[in-house]
Coordinates of C-alpha atoms in Angstrom, one line a residue:
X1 CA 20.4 6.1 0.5
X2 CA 20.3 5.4 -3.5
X3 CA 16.9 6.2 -4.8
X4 CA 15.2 3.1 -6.6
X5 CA 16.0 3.6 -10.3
X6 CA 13.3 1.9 -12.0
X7 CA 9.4 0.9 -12.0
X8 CA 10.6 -2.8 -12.0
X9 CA 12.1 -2.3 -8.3
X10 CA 9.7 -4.9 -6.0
X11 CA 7.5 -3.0 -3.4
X12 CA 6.0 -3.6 0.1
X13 CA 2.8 -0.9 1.1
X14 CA 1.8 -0.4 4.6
X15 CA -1.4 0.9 4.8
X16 CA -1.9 2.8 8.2
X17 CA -5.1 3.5 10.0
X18 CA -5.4 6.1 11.0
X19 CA -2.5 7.8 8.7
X20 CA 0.6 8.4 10.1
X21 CA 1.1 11.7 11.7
X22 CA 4.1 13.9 10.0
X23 CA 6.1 13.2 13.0
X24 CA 5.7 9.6 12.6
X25 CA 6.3 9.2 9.1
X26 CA 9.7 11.1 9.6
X27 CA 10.7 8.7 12.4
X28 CA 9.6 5.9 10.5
X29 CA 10.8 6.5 6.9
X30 CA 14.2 7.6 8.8
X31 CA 14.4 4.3 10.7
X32 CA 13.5 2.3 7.8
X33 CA 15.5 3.9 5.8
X34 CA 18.9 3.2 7.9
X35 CA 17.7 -0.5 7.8
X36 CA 17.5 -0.5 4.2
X37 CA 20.7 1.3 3.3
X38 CA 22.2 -2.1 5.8
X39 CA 20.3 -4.4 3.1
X40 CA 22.3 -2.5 0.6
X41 CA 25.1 -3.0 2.4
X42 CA 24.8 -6.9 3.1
X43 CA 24.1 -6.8 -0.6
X44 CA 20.3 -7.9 -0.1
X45 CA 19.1 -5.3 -2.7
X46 CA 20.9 -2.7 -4.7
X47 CA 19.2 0.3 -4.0
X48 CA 16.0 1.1 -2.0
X49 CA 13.8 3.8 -1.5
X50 CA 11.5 4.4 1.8
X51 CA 8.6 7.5 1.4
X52 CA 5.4 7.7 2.9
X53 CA 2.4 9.0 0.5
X54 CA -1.3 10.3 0.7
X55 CA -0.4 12.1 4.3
X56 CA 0.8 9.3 5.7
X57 CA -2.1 6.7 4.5
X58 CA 0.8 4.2 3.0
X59 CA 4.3 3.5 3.4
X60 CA 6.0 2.0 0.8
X61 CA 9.3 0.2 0.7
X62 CA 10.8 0.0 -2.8
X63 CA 14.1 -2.0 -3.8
X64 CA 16.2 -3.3 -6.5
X65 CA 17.3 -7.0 -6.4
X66 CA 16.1 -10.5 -5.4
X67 CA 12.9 -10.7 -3.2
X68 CA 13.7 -10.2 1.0
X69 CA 14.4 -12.9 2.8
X70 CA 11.4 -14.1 5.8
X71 CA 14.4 -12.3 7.9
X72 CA 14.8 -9.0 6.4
X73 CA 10.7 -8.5 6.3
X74 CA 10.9 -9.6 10.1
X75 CA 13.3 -6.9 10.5
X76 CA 11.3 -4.2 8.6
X77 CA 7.9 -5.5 10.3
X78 CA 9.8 -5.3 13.9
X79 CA 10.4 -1.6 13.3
X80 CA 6.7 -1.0 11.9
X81 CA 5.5 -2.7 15.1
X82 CA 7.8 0.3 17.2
X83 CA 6.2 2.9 15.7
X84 CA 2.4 1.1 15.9
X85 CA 3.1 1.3 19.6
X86 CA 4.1 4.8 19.7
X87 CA 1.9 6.4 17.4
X88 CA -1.4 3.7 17.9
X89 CA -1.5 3.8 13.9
X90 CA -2.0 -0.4 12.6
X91 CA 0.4 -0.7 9.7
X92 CA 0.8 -4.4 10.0
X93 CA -3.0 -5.7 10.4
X94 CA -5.1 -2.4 8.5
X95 CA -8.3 -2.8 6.6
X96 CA -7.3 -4.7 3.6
X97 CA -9.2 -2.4 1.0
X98 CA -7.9 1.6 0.4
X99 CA -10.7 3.3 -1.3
X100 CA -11.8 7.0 -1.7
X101 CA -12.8 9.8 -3.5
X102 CA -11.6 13.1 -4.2
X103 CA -8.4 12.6 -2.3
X104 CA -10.1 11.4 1.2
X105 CA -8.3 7.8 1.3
X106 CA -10.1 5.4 3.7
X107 CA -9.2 1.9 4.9
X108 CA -11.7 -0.6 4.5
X109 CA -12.5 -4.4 3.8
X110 CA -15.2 -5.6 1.6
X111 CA -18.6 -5.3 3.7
X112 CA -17.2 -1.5 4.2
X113 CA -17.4 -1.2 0.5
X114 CA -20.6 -2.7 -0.4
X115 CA -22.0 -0.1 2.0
X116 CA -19.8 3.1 0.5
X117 CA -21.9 1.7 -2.7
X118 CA -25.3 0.9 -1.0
X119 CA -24.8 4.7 0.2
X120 CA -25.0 6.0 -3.8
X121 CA -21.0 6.2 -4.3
X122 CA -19.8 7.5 -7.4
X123 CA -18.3 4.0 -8.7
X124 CA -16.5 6.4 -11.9
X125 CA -15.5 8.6 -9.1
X126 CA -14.5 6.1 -6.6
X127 CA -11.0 4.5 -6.4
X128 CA -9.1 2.0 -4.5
X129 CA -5.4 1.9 -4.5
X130 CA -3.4 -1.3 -5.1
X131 CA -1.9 -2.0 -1.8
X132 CA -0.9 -5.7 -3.0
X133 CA 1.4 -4.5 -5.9
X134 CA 4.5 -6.4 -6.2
X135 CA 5.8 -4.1 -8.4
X136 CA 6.7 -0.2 -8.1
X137 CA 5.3 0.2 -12.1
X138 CA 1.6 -1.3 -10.3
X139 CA 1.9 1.3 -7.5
X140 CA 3.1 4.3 -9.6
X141 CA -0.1 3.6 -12.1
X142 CA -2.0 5.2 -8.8
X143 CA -5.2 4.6 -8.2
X144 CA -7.6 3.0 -10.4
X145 CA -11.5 3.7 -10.8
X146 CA -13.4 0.8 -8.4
X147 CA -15.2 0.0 -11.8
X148 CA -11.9 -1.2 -13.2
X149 CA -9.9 -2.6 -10.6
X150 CA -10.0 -6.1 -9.2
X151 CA -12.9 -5.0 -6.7
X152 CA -15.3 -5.3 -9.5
X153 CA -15.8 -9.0 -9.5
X154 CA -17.3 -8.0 -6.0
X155 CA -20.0 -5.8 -7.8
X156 CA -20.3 -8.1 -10.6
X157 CA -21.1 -11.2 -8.3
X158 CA -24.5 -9.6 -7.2
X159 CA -23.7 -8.4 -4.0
X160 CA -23.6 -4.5 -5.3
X161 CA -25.1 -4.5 -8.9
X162 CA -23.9 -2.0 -11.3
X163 CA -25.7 -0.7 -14.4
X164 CA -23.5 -1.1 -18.0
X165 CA -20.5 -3.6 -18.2
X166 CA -17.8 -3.9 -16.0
X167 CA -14.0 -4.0 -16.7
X168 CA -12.6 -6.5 -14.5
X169 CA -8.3 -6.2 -14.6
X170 CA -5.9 -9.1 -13.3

């Protein structure tokens, strides 16, 4: 399968709670990736890439070309829903928020984060992964501090106040 030539290929990121296990992210980056190399073939993208990161924490589906059709995601999301079966990891209904520190990834949503910061969490030292990029360039950045990503507003709206200003990104 063609790796994905540049940052401005589209993405798709799975989160998976628990991560995958090695065995499961071989099966599905292999099954993924045969569906993707057909896309290529039926001239739905150019070139794709399938890889699973952080020890199986995300799975990200990168390609060149127009955005997939509601069919081809079906297709993809079909396959994910296989392997939720088989390995009881949820890819396609996680914790919307991937925070951590120190390289201990953890899927969350918002009341989850309020308490990692009621707790005394480092905010410098905490950071939260983008899993809504659009963009390989946004997921390649990597993780930002939870000071400066779009999480802030949360901390800025009074709900977990933070000493000194707060950079809030788009």
């Amino acid at each position: 399968m063609p790796v994905v030539p540049s940052n401005t290929a589209r993405v798709r990121i799975f989160a998976a709670e628990p991560p995958l296990p090695a065995v499961a992210q071989t099966a599905l980056v292999a099954a993924l990736g045969k569906l993707v190399a057909h896309f290529i073939r039926e001239s739905r993208c150019t070139s794709a890439e399938v890889t699973a990161q952080e020890n199986g924490r995300f799975l990200v589906i990168a390609w060149e070309g127009p955005p997939l059709s509601g069919c081809s995601h079906d297709k993809i999301a079909q396959i994910i829903a296989g392997q939720e079966s088989t390995s009881g990891c949820a890819l396609l209904n996680p914790p919307p928020i991937a925070i951590g520190a120190a390289g201990n990834v953890r899927l969350t949503d918002r009341a989850g984060v309020r308490a990692l910061l009621a707790t005394g969490a480092d905010e410098t030292a905490t950071v939260v992964w983008n899993v809504h990029a659009g963009q390989l360039a946004d997921w390649n950045r990597g993780p930002q501090p939870l000071r400066e990503s779009r999480l802030a507003s949360l901390m800025i709206s009074g709900l977990v106040p933070l000493p000194g200003p707060v950079a809030v990104s788009a």
